[in-house]
CSV table of C-alpha atoms in Angstrom, one decimal:
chain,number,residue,atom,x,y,z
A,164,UNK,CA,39.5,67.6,180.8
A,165,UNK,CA,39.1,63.6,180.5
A,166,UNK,CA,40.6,62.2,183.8
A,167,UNK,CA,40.3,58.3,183.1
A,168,UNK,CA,42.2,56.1,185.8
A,169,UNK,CA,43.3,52.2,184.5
A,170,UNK,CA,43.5,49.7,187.0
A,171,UNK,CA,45.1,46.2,186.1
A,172,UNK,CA,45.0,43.0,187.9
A,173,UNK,CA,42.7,40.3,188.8
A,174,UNK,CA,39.4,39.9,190.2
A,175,UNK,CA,38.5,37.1,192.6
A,176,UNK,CA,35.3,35.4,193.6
A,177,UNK,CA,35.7,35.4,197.7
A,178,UNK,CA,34.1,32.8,199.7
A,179,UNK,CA,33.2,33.6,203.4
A,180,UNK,CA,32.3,32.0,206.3
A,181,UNK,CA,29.7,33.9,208.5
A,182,UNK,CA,29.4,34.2,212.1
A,183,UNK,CA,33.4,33.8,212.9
A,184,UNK,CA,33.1,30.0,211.8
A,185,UNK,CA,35.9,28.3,210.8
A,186,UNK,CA,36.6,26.9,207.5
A,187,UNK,CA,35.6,23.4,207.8
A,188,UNK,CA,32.7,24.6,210.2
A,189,UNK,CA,28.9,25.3,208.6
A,190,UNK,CA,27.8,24.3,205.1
A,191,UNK,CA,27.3,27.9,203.8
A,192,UNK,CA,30.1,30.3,202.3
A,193,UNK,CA,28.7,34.2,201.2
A,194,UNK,CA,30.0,35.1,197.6
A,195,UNK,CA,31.6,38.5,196.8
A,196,UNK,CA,33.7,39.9,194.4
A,197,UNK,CA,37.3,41.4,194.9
A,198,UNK,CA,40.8,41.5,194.6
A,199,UNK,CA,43.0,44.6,195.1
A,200,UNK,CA,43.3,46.5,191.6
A,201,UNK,CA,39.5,45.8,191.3
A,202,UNK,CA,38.7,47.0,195.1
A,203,UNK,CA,40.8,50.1,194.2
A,204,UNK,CA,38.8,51.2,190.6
A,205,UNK,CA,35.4,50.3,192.4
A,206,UNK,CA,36.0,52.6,195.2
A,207,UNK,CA,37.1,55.1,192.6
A,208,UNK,CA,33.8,54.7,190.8
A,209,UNK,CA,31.9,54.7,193.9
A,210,UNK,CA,33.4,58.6,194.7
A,211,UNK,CA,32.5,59.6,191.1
A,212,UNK,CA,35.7,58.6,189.0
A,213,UNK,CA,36.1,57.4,185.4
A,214,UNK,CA,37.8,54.2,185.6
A,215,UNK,CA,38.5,51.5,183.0
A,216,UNK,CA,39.3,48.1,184.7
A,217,UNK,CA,41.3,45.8,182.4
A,218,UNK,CA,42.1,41.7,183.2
A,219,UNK,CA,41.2,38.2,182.3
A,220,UNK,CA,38.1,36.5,183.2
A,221,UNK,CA,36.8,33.2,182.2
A,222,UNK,CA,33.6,33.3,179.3
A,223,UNK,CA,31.6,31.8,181.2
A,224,UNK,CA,28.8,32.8,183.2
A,225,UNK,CA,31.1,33.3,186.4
A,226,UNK,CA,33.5,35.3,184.3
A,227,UNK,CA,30.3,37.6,183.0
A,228,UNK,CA,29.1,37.8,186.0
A,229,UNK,CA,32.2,39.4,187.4
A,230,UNK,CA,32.1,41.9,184.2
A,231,UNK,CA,28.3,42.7,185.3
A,232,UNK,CA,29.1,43.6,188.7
A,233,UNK,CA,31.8,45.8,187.9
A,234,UNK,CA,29.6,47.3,185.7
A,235,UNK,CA,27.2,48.1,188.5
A,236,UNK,CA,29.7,50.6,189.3
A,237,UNK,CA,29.7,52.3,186.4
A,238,UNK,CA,33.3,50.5,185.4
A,239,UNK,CA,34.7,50.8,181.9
A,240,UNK,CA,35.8,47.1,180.9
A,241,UNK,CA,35.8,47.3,177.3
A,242,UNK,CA,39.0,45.6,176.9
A,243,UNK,CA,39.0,43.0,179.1
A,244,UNK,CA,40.1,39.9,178.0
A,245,UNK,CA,37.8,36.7,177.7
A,246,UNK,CA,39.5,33.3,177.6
A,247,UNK,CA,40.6,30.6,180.6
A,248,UNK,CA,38.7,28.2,182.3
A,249,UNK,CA,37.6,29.9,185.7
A,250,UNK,CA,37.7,32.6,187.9
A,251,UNK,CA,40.5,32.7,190.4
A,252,UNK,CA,38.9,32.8,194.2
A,253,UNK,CA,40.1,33.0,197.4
A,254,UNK,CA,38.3,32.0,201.1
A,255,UNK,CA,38.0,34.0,204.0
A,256,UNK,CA,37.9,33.3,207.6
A,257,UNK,CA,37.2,36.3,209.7
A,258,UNK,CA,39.2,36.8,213.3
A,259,UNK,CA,37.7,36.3,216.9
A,260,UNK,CA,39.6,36.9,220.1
A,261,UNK,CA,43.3,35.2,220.2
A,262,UNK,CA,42.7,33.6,216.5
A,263,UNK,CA,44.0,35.5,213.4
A,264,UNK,CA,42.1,36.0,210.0
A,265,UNK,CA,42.8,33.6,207.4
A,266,UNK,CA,43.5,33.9,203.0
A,267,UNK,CA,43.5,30.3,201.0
A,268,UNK,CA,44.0,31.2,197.4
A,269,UNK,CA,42.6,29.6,195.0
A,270,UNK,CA,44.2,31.2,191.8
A,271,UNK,CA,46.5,28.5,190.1
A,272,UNK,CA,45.2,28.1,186.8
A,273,UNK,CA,42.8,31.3,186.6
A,274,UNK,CA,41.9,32.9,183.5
A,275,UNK,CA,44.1,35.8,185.0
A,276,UNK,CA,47.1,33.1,186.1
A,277,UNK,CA,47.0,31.5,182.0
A,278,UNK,CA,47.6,35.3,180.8
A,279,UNK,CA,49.9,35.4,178.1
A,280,UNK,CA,52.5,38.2,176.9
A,281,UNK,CA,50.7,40.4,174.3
A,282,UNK,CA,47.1,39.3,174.8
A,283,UNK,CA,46.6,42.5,176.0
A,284,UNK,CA,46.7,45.5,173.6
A,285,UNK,CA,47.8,48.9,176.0
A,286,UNK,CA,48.1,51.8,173.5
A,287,UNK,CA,43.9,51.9,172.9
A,288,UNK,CA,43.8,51.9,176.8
A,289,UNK,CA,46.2,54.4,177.2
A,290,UNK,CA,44.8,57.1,174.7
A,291,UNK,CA,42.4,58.8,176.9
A,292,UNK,CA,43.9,58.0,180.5
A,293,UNK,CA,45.9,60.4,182.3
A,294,UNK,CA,46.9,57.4,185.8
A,295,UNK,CA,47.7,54.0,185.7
A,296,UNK,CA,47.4,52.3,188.9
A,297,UNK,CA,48.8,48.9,189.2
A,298,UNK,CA,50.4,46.4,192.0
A,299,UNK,CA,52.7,43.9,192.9
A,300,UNK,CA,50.2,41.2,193.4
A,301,UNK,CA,49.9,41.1,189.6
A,302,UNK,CA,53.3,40.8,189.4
A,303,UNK,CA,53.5,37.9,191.5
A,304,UNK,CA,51.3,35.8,189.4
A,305,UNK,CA,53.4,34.6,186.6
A,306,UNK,CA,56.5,35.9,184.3
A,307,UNK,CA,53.7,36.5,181.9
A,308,UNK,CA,51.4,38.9,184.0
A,309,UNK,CA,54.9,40.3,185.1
A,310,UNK,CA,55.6,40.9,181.2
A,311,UNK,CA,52.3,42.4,180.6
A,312,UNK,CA,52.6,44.8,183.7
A,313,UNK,CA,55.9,46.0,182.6
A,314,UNK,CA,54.9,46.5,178.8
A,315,UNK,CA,51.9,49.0,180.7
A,316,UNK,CA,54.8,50.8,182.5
A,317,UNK,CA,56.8,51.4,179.4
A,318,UNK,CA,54.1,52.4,177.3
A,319,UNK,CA,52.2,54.7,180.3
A,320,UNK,CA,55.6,56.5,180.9
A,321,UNK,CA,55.9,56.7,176.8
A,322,UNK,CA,52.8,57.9,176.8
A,323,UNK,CA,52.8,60.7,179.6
A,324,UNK,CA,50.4,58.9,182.0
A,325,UNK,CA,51.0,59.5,185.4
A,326,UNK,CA,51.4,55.9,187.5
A,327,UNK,CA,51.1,54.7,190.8
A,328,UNK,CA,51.6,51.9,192.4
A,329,UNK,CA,50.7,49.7,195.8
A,330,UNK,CA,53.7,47.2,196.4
A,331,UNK,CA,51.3,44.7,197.3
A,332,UNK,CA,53.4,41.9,199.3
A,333,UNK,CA,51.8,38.5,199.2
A,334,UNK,CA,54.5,36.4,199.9
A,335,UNK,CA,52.6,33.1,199.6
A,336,UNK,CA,51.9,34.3,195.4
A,337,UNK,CA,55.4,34.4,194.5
A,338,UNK,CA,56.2,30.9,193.2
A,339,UNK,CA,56.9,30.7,189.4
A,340,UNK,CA,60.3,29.7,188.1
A,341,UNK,CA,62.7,32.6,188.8
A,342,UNK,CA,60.3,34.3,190.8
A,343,UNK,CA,62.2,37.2,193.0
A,344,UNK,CA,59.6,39.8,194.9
A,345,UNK,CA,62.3,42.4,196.3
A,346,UNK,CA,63.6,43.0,192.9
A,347,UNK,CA,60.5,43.1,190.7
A,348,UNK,CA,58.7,45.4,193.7
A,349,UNK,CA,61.9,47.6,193.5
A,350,UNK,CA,61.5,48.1,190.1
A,351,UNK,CA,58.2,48.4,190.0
A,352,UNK,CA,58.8,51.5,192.5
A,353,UNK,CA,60.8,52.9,190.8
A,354,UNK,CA,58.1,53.6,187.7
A,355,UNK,CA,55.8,55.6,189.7
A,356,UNK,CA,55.0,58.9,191.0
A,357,UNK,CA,53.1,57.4,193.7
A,358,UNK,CA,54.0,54.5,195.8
A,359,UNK,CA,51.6,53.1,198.8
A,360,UNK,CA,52.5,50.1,201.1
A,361,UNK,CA,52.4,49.4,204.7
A,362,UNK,CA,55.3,49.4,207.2
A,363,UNK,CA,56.2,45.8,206.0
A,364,UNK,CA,55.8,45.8,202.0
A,365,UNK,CA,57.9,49.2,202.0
A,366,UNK,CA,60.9,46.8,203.5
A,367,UNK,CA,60.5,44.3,201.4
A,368,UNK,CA,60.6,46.6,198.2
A,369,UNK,CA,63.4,49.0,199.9
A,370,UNK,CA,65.2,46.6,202.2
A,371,UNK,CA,65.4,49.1,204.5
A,372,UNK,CA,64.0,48.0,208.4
A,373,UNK,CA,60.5,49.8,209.2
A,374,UNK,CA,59.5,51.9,212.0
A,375,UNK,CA,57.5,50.0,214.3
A,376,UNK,CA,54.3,51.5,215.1
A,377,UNK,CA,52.5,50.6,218.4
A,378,UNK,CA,49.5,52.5,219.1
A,379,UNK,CA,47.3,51.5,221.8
A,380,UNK,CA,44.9,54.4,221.5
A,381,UNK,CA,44.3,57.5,219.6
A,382,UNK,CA,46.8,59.3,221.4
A,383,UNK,CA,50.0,57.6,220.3
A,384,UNK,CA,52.9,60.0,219.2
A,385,UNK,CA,54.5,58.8,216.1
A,386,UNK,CA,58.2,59.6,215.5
A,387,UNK,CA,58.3,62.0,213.2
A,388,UNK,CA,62.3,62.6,212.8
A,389,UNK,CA,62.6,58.4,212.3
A,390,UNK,CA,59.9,58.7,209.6
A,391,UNK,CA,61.5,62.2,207.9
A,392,UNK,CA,64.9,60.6,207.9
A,393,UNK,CA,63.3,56.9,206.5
A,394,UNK,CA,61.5,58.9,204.0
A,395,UNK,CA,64.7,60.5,202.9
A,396,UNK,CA,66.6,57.6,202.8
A,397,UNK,CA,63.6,55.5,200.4
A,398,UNK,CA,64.1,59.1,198.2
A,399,UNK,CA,67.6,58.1,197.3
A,400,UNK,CA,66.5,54.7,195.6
A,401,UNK,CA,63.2,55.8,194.1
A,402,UNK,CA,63.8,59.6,192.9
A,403,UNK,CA,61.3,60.2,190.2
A,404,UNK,CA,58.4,59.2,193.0
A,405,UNK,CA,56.9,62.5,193.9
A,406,UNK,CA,54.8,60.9,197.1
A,407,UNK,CA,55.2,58.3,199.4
A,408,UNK,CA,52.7,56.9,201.3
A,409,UNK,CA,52.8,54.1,204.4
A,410,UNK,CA,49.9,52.8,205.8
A,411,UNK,CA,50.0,52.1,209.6
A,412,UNK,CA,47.9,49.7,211.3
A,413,UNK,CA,48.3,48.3,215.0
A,414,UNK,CA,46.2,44.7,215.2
A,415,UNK,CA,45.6,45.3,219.1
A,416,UNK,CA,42.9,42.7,219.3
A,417,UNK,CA,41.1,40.5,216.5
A,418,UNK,CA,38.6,43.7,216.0
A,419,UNK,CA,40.2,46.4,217.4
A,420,UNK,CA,42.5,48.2,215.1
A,421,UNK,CA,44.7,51.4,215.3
A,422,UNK,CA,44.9,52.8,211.6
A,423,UNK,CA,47.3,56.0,210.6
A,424,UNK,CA,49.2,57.0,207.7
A,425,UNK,CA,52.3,59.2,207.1
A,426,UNK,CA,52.9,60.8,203.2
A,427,UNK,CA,56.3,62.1,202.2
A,428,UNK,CA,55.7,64.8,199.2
A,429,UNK,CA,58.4,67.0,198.3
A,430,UNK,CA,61.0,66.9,201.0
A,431,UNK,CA,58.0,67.2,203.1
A,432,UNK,CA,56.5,64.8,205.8
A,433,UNK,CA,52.6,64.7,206.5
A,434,UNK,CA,51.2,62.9,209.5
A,435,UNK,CA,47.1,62.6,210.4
A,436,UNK,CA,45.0,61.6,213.2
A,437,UNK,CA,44.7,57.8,214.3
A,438,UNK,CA,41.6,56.0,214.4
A,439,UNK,CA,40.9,53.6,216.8
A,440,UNK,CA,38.6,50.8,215.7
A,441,UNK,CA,36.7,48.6,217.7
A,442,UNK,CA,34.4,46.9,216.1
A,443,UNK,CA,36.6,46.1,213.1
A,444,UNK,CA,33.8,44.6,211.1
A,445,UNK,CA,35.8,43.4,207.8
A,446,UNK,CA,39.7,44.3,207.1
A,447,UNK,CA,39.7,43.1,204.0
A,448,UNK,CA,40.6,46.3,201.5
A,449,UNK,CA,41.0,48.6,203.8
A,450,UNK,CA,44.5,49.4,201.9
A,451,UNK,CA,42.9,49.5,199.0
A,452,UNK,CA,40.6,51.9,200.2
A,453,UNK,CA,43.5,54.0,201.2
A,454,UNK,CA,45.0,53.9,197.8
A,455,UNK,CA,41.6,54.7,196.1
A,456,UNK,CA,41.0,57.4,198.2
A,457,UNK,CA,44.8,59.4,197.9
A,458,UNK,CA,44.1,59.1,193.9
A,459,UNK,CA,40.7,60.3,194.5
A,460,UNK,CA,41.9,63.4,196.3
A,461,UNK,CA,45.0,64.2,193.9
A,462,UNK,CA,42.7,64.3,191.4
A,463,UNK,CA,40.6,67.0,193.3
A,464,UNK,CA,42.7,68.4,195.5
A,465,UNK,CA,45.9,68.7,193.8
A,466,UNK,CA,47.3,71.5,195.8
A,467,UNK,CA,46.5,70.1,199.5
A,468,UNK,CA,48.4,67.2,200.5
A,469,UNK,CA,47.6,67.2,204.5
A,470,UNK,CA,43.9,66.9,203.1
A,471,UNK,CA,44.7,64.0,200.7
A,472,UNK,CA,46.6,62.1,203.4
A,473,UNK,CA,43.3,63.5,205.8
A,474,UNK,CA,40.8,62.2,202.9
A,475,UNK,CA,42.9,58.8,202.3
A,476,UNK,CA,42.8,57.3,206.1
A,477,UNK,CA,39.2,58.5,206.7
A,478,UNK,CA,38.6,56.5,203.4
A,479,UNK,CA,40.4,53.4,205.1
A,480,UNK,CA,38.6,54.0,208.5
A,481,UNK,CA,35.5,53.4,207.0
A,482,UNK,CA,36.3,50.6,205.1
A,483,UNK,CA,36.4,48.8,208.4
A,484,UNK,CA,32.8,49.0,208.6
A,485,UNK,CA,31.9,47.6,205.5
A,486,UNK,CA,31.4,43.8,204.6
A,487,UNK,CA,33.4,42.8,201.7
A,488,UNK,CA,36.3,43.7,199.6
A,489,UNK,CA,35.6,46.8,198.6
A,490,UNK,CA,35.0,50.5,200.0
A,491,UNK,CA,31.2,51.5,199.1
A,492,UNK,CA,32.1,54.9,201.0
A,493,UNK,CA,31.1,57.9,199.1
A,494,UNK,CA,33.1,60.9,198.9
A,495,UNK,CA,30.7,63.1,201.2
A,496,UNK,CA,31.1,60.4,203.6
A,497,UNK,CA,34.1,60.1,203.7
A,498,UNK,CA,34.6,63.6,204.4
A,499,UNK,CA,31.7,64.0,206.9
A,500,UNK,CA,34.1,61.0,208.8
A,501,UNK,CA,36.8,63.1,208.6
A,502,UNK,CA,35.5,65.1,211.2
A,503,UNK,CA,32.6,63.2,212.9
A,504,UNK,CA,33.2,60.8,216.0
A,505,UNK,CA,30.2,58.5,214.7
A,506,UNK,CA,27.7,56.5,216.3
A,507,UNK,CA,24.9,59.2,215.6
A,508,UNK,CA,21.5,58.1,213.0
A,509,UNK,CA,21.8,60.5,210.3
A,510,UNK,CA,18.6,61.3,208.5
């Protein structure tokens, strides 16, 4: 049976300092390639998915050079859209001690930003897929990439394809005339089956107060009764979504991290283990990762939702250790992490 997955959004050229420098320090920046929808469908490809990837990019040799590396992944992008002047980027400066990471975008006037209503054409897309997975960064963008987004929806519910969604919070992105997050997020939830954000994004979408989450180690308890009654209450404004993910993640120094997750599916409440991170080497994606890896595991484990929700945060965890935007994590790995306390050489 054909599983294809669509992902939607933009990808970004992402310019980083090494060494912790700061942004005006140094006179070299290392170039990657990300942004969230494309972190989510490379992951997917990297644990053995079929994934088509569809956007904007300039046609140029930056905007083919994006195309190539998602290629490298085995990525369908037969439909994206060529047109635009340039690639939308962002820069990166990485945490040390007391002083927090740091995002500049640098997406005004992207290929993805000049999108207009009905240069994409969904029903080809949408023949063969069975998910749609799409977020509210895109949304944030302009009215147009809002249009676009919604015309997916329509069509992928029309059509009987199963979509999720990662509410995607970027406050900073919301800036066009008319521009209102908590109602486009809401309604954006309320379209899909499966909705991921963390503590924060879910309030913003819901405007309902999150549950703090304080880890200091490993052994934290999380509340379980706040979570099964917050859960309930999110299942009163969004009742078509069948699962309901938060990620949680306790910044305890600039590379030590706590990292959980708790999934409501069918009046039931999961909770897994807590990872405790020190090193953090990148934290860029590491929600993405969680996302890629839940899909991943509905796909394949359809029946087992502790071992989804199991499967998602190892996916997460691991992307911790890995330089970039996106999760390069197999899905052997990811399940030998499950389990493993790491450090050992494997060979």
């Amino acid at each position: 049976m054909n599983k294809k997955i669509v992902t939607f959004g933009e990808i970004l050229f992402r310019l980083s300092k090494e060494n912790h420098f700061r942004l005006p320090q140094g006179h070299v920046f290392n170039g990657d390639f990300g942004g969230s929808e494309a972190n989510v469908a490379v992951s997917l490809a990297v644990m053995g998915d079929q994934v088509e990837y569809v956007t904007r990019v300039p046609d140029n040799a930056i905007g083919h050079a994006s195309l190539m590396h998602l290629r490298e992944f085995g990525l369908d992008v037969k439909h994206v859209v060529l047109g635009g002047d340039r690639l939308g980027s962002y820069f990166f400066e990485s945490a040390a001690a007391m002083r927090n990471s740091m995002v500049v975008y640098d997406r005004e006037n992207s290929s993805f930003y000049t999108l207009k209503h009905g240069d994409i054409q969904w029903e080809p897309i949408f023949q063969d897929a069975v998910l749609f997975h799409c977020s509210g960064i895109t949304c944030a963008m302009s009215q147009d990439a809002l249009n676009t987004t919604f015309d997916a929806l329509e069509l992928a519910k029309s059509m009987g394809v199963e979509i999720t969604c990662d509410i995607n919070y970027r406050k900073n992105l919301w800036r066009y005339p008319g521009a209102d997050a908590p109602k486009t997020l809401h309604r954006l939830m309320e379209y899909s089956s499966f909705i991921f954000g963390d503590q924060n994004e879910w309030e913003v979408g819901s405007g309902l107060k999150h549950i703090p989450f304080k880890a200091e180690d490993a052994s934290y308890q999380i509340d379980k009764a706040a979570y099964l009654d917050y859960f309930h209450q999110l299942q009163h404004q969004f009742p078509h979504c069948k699962r309901m993910l938060i990620a949680l993640r306790n910044q305890i120094a600039s590379t030590h991290h706590t990292l959980t997750g708790v999934l409501f599916a069918e009046g039931k409440l999961y909770t897994t283990r807590i990872y405790d991170i020190n090193p953090v080497v990148d934290p860029m994606g590491c929600g993405d990762a969680f996302v890629a890896g839940f899909i991943h595991a509905r796909m394949k484990w359809p029946d087992d939702d502790q071992h989804c929700l199991d499967f998602a945060l190892s996916a997460s965890a691991l992307k911790n250790t890995i330089i970039g935007d996106q999760n390069l994590a197999s899905e052997a790995e990811i399940i030998a992490n499950m389990s493993a306390k790491g450090g050992r050489i494997d060979r």
